[in-house]
Amino acid sequence: MLIWDRGVDRILFVVVHIMTEAFLKDKFNRSIRDLRISVTDRCNFRCFYCIPDEDIVWKRKQELLTYEEIILIAEVAVSLGVEKLRLTGGEPLIRRDIEFLVEQLARIPGVRDLAMTTNADGLKNRAAPLKAAGLNRLTISCDSLKPETFKQITRRDGLRSVLDGIEAALAAGFPPPKINCVVIRGMNDTEVADFADFARSTGVSMRFIEYMPLDNGHMWDRSLLVSGREVLERIRERHELTPIERDAPSETALRYVFADGSPGEIGIIAPVTMAFCGACSRLRLTADGNLRTCLFSMIDHNIRDRMRRGDTREEIARFMIDTVLKKEEGHRINEPGFVQPPRTMSFIGG
Ligand code: SAM
């Protein structure tokens, strides 16, 4: 049970923070502006690079943060300078009444951007309510445009539903969604130029992501990785691309538009071969209430139990500030002795 009075306590808290200028900054002088909130560890897909197919031990309901707890953490983070919130998982659409959470988060003064990363399965009937609730943007994962390959990667027969979801997002008036595609050699790497055509015909922004060593089966192998550079070369065999500026230095993607003026965009996210840790502005909150300072961090910082034992907002803020000071300079994927974190992407929150 939360014991805060969300009126007076909240106002006092904001005043103290403005006066003390307490913001989230790490010891490498990076400001934290982006909080990724995993709302569930569950997912209805079983992407082989992300989540096991069986023997999964899900978190129990009482282990997960309640919406009230998530809202409180978001409010504290925003009071400390966070401007962007992204809901993720697991699969955020399968958490009950996610529209309610969206509505509450959208109301927090200071939130400039509220986004969701989803597999879009079932989005067809949810896009309009999510838009009405105040969601600003959608990122949708889709690794293949071929039903069989899609099924091979996700272990689910879901391509039609995902494509319907993308269409619904566009129809609901969202800005053209970003489409995340993890490129894996021997599986979908021959499709990158087809995805570029998909961007041209629908106006979406493709985001080709390098496969990272975060998979459950520890099957990651450099030979399966298709570098961002190679993805670009393959697209350029079909279409001329023009680089464009990043919106912000912390943006993860190198961005390109089509030189012939066609709609759509191409983004390359290359965390392995072109790491962007130096400009990282992200902090993650797991569904079971742990702050994580890096995807590849070996440490969880439990904020849930502090709230449940009755810490004040001030104490929660102090904990967040101290946690951010422990943020790693960067991941060490390319260094000898790199150790893969025990939690996979689906449990951390992508
Ligand atoms: N269920 C939602 C979805 O499918 O978008 C949100 C969670 S998912 C973990 C978020 C993103 O992480 C997806 O785009 C997924 O492709 C990406 N991802 C998961 N494991 C990855 C890995 N090992 N390497 C690169 N990207 C990964």
Short mmCIF file of C-alpha atoms and ligand atoms in Angstrom, two decimals:
data_model
loop_
_atom_site.label_atom_id
_atom_site.label_comp_id
_atom_site.label_asym_id
_atom_site.label_seq_id
_atom_site.Cartn_x
_atom_site.Cartn_y
_atom_site.Cartn_z
CA MET A 1 0.00 0.00 0.00
CA LEU A 2 1.26 3.44 -0.80
CA ILE A 3 1.17 5.89 2.04
CA TRP A 4 1.81 9.16 0.25
CA ASP A 5 -0.68 11.89 0.18
CA ARG A 6 -0.48 12.81 -3.49
CA GLY A 7 -1.39 16.46 -2.86
CA VAL A 8 0.76 18.37 -0.39
CA ASP A 9 3.60 15.89 -0.50
CA ARG A 10 3.79 16.25 -4.25
CA ILE A 11 3.91 20.05 -4.24
CA LEU A 12 6.54 20.15 -1.48
CA PHE A 13 8.57 17.61 -3.34
CA VAL A 14 8.59 19.58 -6.58
CA VAL A 15 9.53 22.81 -4.77
CA VAL A 16 12.45 21.14 -2.97
CA HIS A 17 13.73 19.76 -6.23
CA ILE A 18 13.52 23.03 -8.09
CA MET A 19 15.38 24.70 -5.21
CA THR A 20 18.11 22.09 -4.96
CA GLU A 21 18.35 21.57 -8.72
CA ALA A 22 18.51 17.84 -8.17
CA PHE A 23 18.49 16.22 -11.58
CA LEU A 24 19.39 12.83 -12.90
CA LYS A 25 22.94 13.07 -14.15
CA ASP A 26 25.52 10.30 -14.15
CA LYS A 27 29.19 10.60 -13.34
CA PHE A 28 30.02 10.86 -17.04
CA ASN A 29 27.90 14.01 -17.25
CA ARG A 30 25.07 12.34 -19.18
CA SER A 31 21.61 13.63 -18.32
CA ILE A 32 18.86 11.05 -18.00
CA ARG A 33 15.86 12.18 -20.02
CA ASP A 34 14.32 8.88 -21.02
CA LEU A 35 12.64 6.32 -18.75
CA ARG A 36 11.67 2.95 -20.28
CA ILE A 37 8.99 1.31 -18.23
CA SER A 38 8.37 -2.41 -18.57
CA VAL A 39 4.78 -3.04 -17.53
CA THR A 40 4.89 -6.82 -17.70
CA ASP A 41 7.40 -9.62 -18.19
CA ARG A 42 4.81 -11.61 -20.16
CA CYS A 43 4.61 -11.74 -23.91
CA ASN A 44 2.35 -13.56 -26.35
CA PHE A 45 5.20 -13.99 -28.85
CA ARG A 46 8.30 -16.08 -28.27
CA CYS A 47 10.97 -14.38 -30.39
CA PHE A 48 13.88 -16.79 -30.15
CA TYR A 49 16.41 -13.98 -29.56
CA CYS A 50 14.44 -12.58 -26.65
CA ILE A 51 12.37 -15.03 -24.65
CA PRO A 52 12.31 -18.79 -24.02
CA ASP A 53 9.51 -20.83 -25.55
CA GLU A 54 8.83 -22.98 -22.51
CA ASP A 55 9.61 -23.41 -18.82
CA ILE A 56 9.18 -19.70 -18.24
CA VAL A 57 8.80 -18.66 -14.63
CA TRP A 58 6.60 -15.57 -14.82
CA LYS A 59 6.64 -12.99 -12.08
CA ARG A 60 3.73 -13.32 -9.69
CA LYS A 61 1.14 -10.52 -9.70
CA GLN A 62 2.25 -9.22 -6.30
CA GLU A 63 5.82 -8.97 -7.56
CA LEU A 64 4.81 -6.63 -10.38
CA LEU A 65 4.54 -2.91 -9.86
CA THR A 66 0.98 -1.70 -9.60
CA TYR A 67 -0.11 1.16 -11.84
CA GLU A 68 -0.09 3.43 -8.80
CA GLU A 69 3.54 2.53 -8.16
CA ILE A 70 4.54 3.01 -11.79
CA ILE A 71 2.87 6.42 -11.86
CA LEU A 72 4.68 7.48 -8.71
CA ILE A 73 8.07 6.43 -10.05
CA ALA A 74 7.34 8.23 -13.33
CA GLU A 75 6.33 11.39 -11.46
CA VAL A 76 9.54 11.34 -9.45
CA ALA A 77 11.63 10.70 -12.57
CA VAL A 78 9.93 13.56 -14.42
CA SER A 79 10.53 15.90 -11.50
CA LEU A 80 14.21 15.00 -11.87
CA GLY A 81 14.38 15.92 -15.55
CA VAL A 82 13.02 12.89 -17.41
CA GLU A 83 10.98 14.06 -20.41
CA LYS A 84 10.31 10.87 -22.35
CA LEU A 85 8.45 7.82 -21.12
CA ARG A 86 8.24 4.60 -23.11
CA LEU A 87 6.04 1.68 -22.14
CA THR A 88 7.43 -1.68 -23.06
CA GLY A 89 7.72 -5.23 -21.79
CA GLY A 90 7.20 -8.15 -22.27
CA GLU A 91 4.24 -7.07 -24.32
CA PRO A 92 2.55 -3.92 -22.95
CA LEU A 93 -0.74 -4.59 -24.75
CA ILE A 94 -1.34 -7.68 -22.66
CA ARG A 95 -1.28 -5.81 -19.36
CA ARG A 96 -4.89 -5.19 -18.42
CA ASP A 97 -6.21 -1.63 -18.87
CA ILE A 98 -2.95 -0.30 -20.25
CA GLU A 99 -5.00 2.61 -21.65
CA PHE A 100 -5.63 3.71 -18.05
CA LEU A 101 -1.89 3.85 -17.33
CA VAL A 102 -1.31 5.77 -20.56
CA GLU A 103 -3.94 8.31 -19.56
CA GLN A 104 -2.39 8.85 -16.13
CA LEU A 105 1.17 9.13 -17.43
CA ALA A 106 0.11 11.54 -20.17
CA ARG A 107 -1.20 13.87 -17.48
CA ILE A 108 2.11 14.24 -15.64
CA PRO A 109 3.27 17.80 -16.20
CA GLY A 110 6.66 17.73 -17.90
CA VAL A 111 6.13 14.59 -19.97
CA ARG A 112 6.99 15.71 -23.50
CA ASP A 113 6.78 12.35 -25.15
CA LEU A 114 4.87 9.21 -24.24
CA ALA A 115 5.58 6.21 -26.47
CA MET A 116 5.02 2.46 -26.52
CA THR A 117 7.01 -0.41 -28.01
CA THR A 118 4.69 -3.26 -28.94
CA ASN A 119 4.48 -6.33 -31.15
CA ALA A 120 1.14 -4.85 -32.37
CA ASP A 121 -0.69 -8.16 -32.10
CA GLY A 122 -4.25 -7.01 -31.36
CA LEU A 123 -3.41 -3.36 -31.90
CA LYS A 124 -6.08 -3.25 -34.58
CA ASN A 125 -8.76 -2.56 -31.96
CA ARG A 126 -6.55 -0.74 -29.48
CA ALA A 127 -4.81 1.94 -31.56
CA ALA A 128 -7.64 4.48 -31.43
CA PRO A 129 -8.25 4.12 -27.64
CA LEU A 130 -4.51 4.42 -26.99
CA LYS A 131 -4.37 7.57 -29.07
CA ALA A 132 -7.37 8.97 -27.22
CA ALA A 133 -5.71 8.13 -23.89
CA GLY A 134 -2.77 10.36 -24.79
CA LEU A 135 -0.14 8.05 -26.29
CA ASN A 136 2.05 10.07 -28.67
CA ARG A 137 3.96 7.46 -30.61
CA LEU A 138 4.20 3.76 -31.35
CA THR A 139 7.19 1.60 -32.14
CA ILE A 140 6.18 -1.75 -33.59
CA SER A 141 8.37 -4.81 -33.87
CA CYS A 142 8.22 -6.83 -37.07
CA ASP A 143 11.10 -9.01 -38.19
CA SER A 144 9.75 -10.45 -41.41
CA LEU A 145 7.16 -9.75 -44.08
CA LYS A 146 7.00 -13.46 -44.93
CA PRO A 147 4.53 -15.43 -42.80
CA GLU A 148 6.82 -18.47 -42.52
CA THR A 149 9.92 -16.53 -41.52
CA PHE A 150 7.84 -14.44 -39.12
CA LYS A 151 6.65 -17.64 -37.51
CA GLN A 152 10.15 -19.09 -37.37
CA ILE A 153 11.42 -16.01 -35.49
CA THR A 154 8.45 -15.31 -33.19
CA ARG A 155 7.25 -18.93 -32.91
CA ARG A 156 3.77 -17.54 -33.48
CA ASP A 157 1.60 -17.23 -36.56
CA GLY A 158 1.05 -13.51 -36.13
CA LEU A 159 2.15 -11.57 -39.20
CA ARG A 160 -1.38 -10.70 -40.40
CA SER A 161 -2.34 -9.31 -37.02
CA VAL A 162 0.86 -7.23 -36.83
CA LEU A 163 0.32 -5.77 -40.30
CA ASP A 164 -3.27 -4.94 -39.35
CA GLY A 165 -1.91 -3.26 -36.22
CA ILE A 166 0.47 -1.10 -38.26
CA GLU A 167 -2.40 -0.08 -40.52
CA ALA A 168 -4.57 0.73 -37.49
CA ALA A 169 -1.80 2.88 -35.98
CA LEU A 170 -1.68 4.92 -39.17
CA ALA A 171 -5.47 5.15 -39.36
CA ALA A 172 -5.75 6.27 -35.72
CA GLY A 173 -3.66 9.35 -36.52
CA PHE A 174 -0.39 8.38 -34.85
CA PRO A 175 2.73 9.69 -36.57
CA PRO A 176 4.08 6.98 -38.90
CA PRO A 177 5.31 4.28 -36.50
CA LYS A 178 8.87 3.13 -36.24
CA ILE A 179 9.17 -0.51 -37.17
CA ASN A 180 11.88 -2.40 -35.25
CA CYS A 181 13.45 -5.23 -37.20
CA VAL A 182 16.23 -7.28 -35.62
CA VAL A 183 18.32 -8.51 -38.53
CA ILE A 184 19.62 -12.05 -38.21
CA ARG A 185 21.88 -13.72 -40.72
CA GLY A 186 20.29 -16.67 -42.46
CA MET A 187 16.79 -15.73 -41.30
CA ASN A 188 15.59 -12.32 -42.42
CA ASP A 189 18.73 -10.60 -43.71
CA THR A 190 17.63 -11.05 -47.32
CA GLU A 191 14.51 -9.00 -46.55
CA VAL A 192 16.03 -5.64 -45.66
CA ALA A 193 15.47 -4.12 -49.11
CA ASP A 194 11.88 -5.44 -49.06
CA PHE A 195 11.40 -3.68 -45.73
CA ALA A 196 12.73 -0.51 -47.37
CA ASP A 197 10.01 -0.93 -50.03
CA PHE A 198 7.51 -1.40 -47.21
CA ALA A 199 8.62 1.94 -45.73
CA ARG A 200 8.22 3.62 -49.10
CA SER A 201 4.71 2.28 -49.64
CA THR A 202 3.38 2.89 -46.10
CA GLY A 203 5.43 5.87 -44.90
CA VAL A 204 6.72 4.06 -41.78
CA SER A 205 10.23 4.49 -40.38
CA MET A 206 12.16 1.25 -40.51
CA ARG A 207 14.60 0.68 -37.66
CA PHE A 208 17.07 -2.10 -38.40
CA ILE A 209 18.59 -3.30 -35.13
CA GLU A 210 21.74 -5.33 -34.67
CA TYR A 211 21.17 -8.59 -32.85
CA MET A 212 22.48 -8.17 -29.29
CA PRO A 213 23.68 -10.85 -26.85
CA LEU A 214 20.59 -10.71 -24.67
CA ASP A 215 18.91 -13.93 -25.73
CA ASN A 216 17.70 -16.57 -23.38
CA GLY A 217 19.40 -19.52 -24.98
CA HIS A 218 22.77 -17.74 -25.07
CA MET A 219 22.83 -18.60 -28.77
CA TRP A 220 24.12 -15.19 -29.76
CA ASP A 221 27.04 -15.53 -32.01
CA ARG A 222 28.84 -12.82 -33.97
CA SER A 223 28.29 -14.84 -37.17
CA LEU A 224 24.51 -14.25 -36.80
CA LEU A 225 24.99 -10.51 -36.47
CA VAL A 226 24.36 -8.42 -39.57
CA SER A 227 26.08 -5.08 -39.10
CA GLY A 228 24.29 -1.81 -39.64
CA ARG A 229 26.80 -1.05 -42.38
CA GLU A 230 25.87 -4.25 -44.25
CA VAL A 231 22.15 -3.44 -43.91
CA LEU A 232 22.76 -0.04 -45.49
CA GLU A 233 24.73 -1.58 -48.35
CA ARG A 234 21.92 -4.02 -49.09
CA ILE A 235 19.30 -1.26 -49.16
CA ARG A 236 21.53 0.95 -51.31
CA GLU A 237 21.67 -1.78 -53.93
CA ARG A 238 17.99 -0.98 -54.51
CA HIS A 239 17.48 2.61 -53.36
CA GLU A 240 19.59 5.73 -53.05
CA LEU A 241 19.56 7.05 -49.47
CA THR A 242 20.31 10.48 -48.06
CA PRO A 243 21.48 10.82 -44.43
CA ILE A 244 19.50 13.18 -42.22
CA GLU A 245 20.26 14.75 -38.84
CA ARG A 246 19.37 13.00 -35.60
CA ASP A 247 16.60 14.72 -33.63
CA ALA A 248 18.75 14.58 -30.51
CA PRO A 249 22.33 13.44 -29.78
CA SER A 250 20.94 10.62 -27.61
CA GLU A 251 18.92 9.22 -30.52
CA THR A 252 20.02 5.66 -31.15
CA ALA A 253 19.44 5.51 -34.91
CA LEU A 254 21.47 6.77 -37.84
CA ARG A 255 18.70 8.10 -40.09
CA TYR A 256 18.22 8.19 -43.85
CA VAL A 257 15.50 9.23 -46.26
CA PHE A 258 15.00 8.10 -49.84
CA ALA A 259 16.86 10.32 -52.27
CA ASP A 260 13.95 10.23 -54.74
CA GLY A 261 11.65 11.85 -52.16
CA SER A 262 9.55 8.76 -51.47
CA PRO A 263 7.82 8.59 -48.10
CA GLY A 264 9.28 6.53 -45.27
CA GLU A 265 12.59 6.51 -43.49
CA ILE A 266 15.43 4.12 -42.75
CA GLY A 267 17.16 3.99 -39.36
CA ILE A 268 20.17 1.93 -38.40
CA ILE A 269 20.57 0.98 -34.75
CA ALA A 270 23.98 -0.57 -34.33
CA PRO A 271 24.64 -1.07 -30.62
CA VAL A 272 27.27 -3.75 -31.30
CA THR A 273 29.36 -2.36 -34.16
CA MET A 274 28.74 1.38 -33.59
CA ALA A 275 27.95 1.67 -29.87
CA PHE A 276 26.19 4.87 -28.86
CA CYS A 277 26.67 4.62 -25.08
CA GLY A 278 28.45 8.00 -24.92
CA ALA A 279 25.16 9.80 -25.54
CA CYS A 280 22.91 7.44 -23.59
CA SER A 281 20.08 9.21 -21.79
CA ARG A 282 18.16 6.10 -20.71
CA LEU A 283 17.13 4.53 -17.45
CA ARG A 284 15.01 1.37 -17.31
CA LEU A 285 12.39 0.19 -14.87
CA THR A 286 11.61 -3.53 -14.88
CA ALA A 287 8.10 -4.84 -14.39
CA ASP A 288 9.07 -6.12 -10.95
CA GLY A 289 10.32 -2.74 -9.83
CA ASN A 290 14.05 -2.66 -10.44
CA LEU A 291 15.91 0.25 -11.96
CA ARG A 292 18.50 -0.73 -14.52
CA THR A 293 21.17 1.67 -15.67
CA CYS A 294 22.17 -0.28 -18.79
CA LEU A 295 20.70 -3.13 -20.84
CA PHE A 296 23.89 -5.06 -20.12
CA SER A 297 24.10 -4.21 -16.45
CA MET A 298 24.59 -7.12 -14.07
CA ILE A 299 22.89 -5.25 -11.23
CA ASP A 300 19.25 -4.50 -10.45
CA HIS A 301 18.37 -1.61 -8.14
CA ASN A 302 15.21 -2.49 -6.27
CA ILE A 303 12.95 0.55 -5.98
CA ARG A 304 9.73 -1.43 -5.41
CA ASP A 305 10.55 -2.59 -1.91
CA ARG A 306 11.50 0.93 -0.87
CA MET A 307 8.10 2.18 -1.95
CA ARG A 308 6.34 -0.71 -0.29
CA ARG A 309 8.07 -0.10 3.00
CA GLY A 310 6.90 3.52 2.87
CA ASP A 311 9.82 5.62 1.64
CA THR A 312 8.84 9.22 0.93
CA ARG A 313 9.02 10.73 -2.54
CA GLU A 314 12.14 12.52 -1.40
CA GLU A 315 13.76 9.23 -0.45
CA ILE A 316 12.68 7.63 -3.72
CA ALA A 317 14.17 10.57 -5.62
CA ARG A 318 17.44 10.29 -3.70
CA PHE A 319 17.59 6.58 -4.51
CA MET A 320 17.03 7.32 -8.20
CA ILE A 321 19.75 9.98 -8.21
CA ASP A 322 22.20 7.61 -6.47
CA THR A 323 21.32 4.79 -8.86
CA VAL A 324 21.98 6.97 -11.91
CA LEU A 325 25.40 7.85 -10.46
CA LYS A 326 26.20 4.15 -10.80
CA LYS A 327 25.39 4.08 -14.51
CA GLU A 328 28.06 2.25 -16.50
CA GLU A 329 30.17 4.19 -18.99
CA GLY A 330 29.16 1.74 -21.71
CA HIS A 331 28.49 -1.86 -22.54
CA ARG A 332 31.41 -4.23 -22.99
CA ILE A 333 30.06 -6.52 -25.70
CA ASN A 334 33.22 -6.13 -27.77
CA GLU A 335 35.65 -6.59 -24.91
CA PRO A 336 37.27 -9.88 -23.99
CA GLY A 337 35.59 -11.43 -20.98
CA PHE A 338 32.15 -9.89 -21.75
CA VAL A 339 29.50 -11.61 -19.66
CA GLN A 340 25.91 -11.70 -20.90
CA PRO A 341 23.42 -10.44 -18.28
CA PRO A 342 21.19 -13.15 -16.81
CA ARG A 343 17.96 -11.32 -17.69
CA THR A 344 16.87 -11.35 -21.34
CA MET A 345 15.41 -8.33 -23.14
CA SER A 346 11.84 -9.42 -22.45
CA PHE A 347 12.50 -9.39 -18.70
CA ILE A 348 14.49 -6.15 -18.71
CA GLY A 349 12.15 -4.23 -20.99
CA GLY A 350 13.36 -3.35 -24.49
N1 SAM B 1 6.84 -6.87 -26.95
C1 SAM B 1 7.25 -5.60 -27.43
C2 SAM B 1 7.80 -5.71 -28.83
O1 SAM B 1 7.79 -6.80 -29.40
O2 SAM B 1 8.19 -4.68 -29.38
C3 SAM B 1 8.21 -4.83 -26.55
C4 SAM B 1 9.32 -5.57 -25.91
S1 SAM B 1 10.61 -6.14 -26.97
C5 SAM B 1 11.73 -6.82 -25.77
C6 SAM B 1 11.37 -4.63 -27.46
C7 SAM B 1 12.34 -4.71 -28.61
O3 SAM B 1 13.50 -5.39 -28.19
C8 SAM B 1 11.81 -5.41 -29.82
O4 SAM B 1 11.86 -4.58 -30.94
C9 SAM B 1 12.77 -6.57 -29.97
O5 SAM B 1 12.98 -6.91 -31.30
C10 SAM B 1 14.04 -6.05 -29.32
N2 SAM B 1 14.95 -7.11 -28.90
C11 SAM B 1 14.70 -8.12 -28.04
N3 SAM B 1 15.76 -8.92 -27.90
C12 SAM B 1 16.74 -8.40 -28.70
C13 SAM B 1 18.09 -8.79 -29.00
N4 SAM B 1 18.65 -9.87 -28.46
N5 SAM B 1 18.77 -8.01 -29.87
C14 SAM B 1 18.20 -6.91 -30.42
N6 SAM B 1 16.95 -6.50 -30.18
C15 SAM B 1 16.22 -7.23 -29.33
#
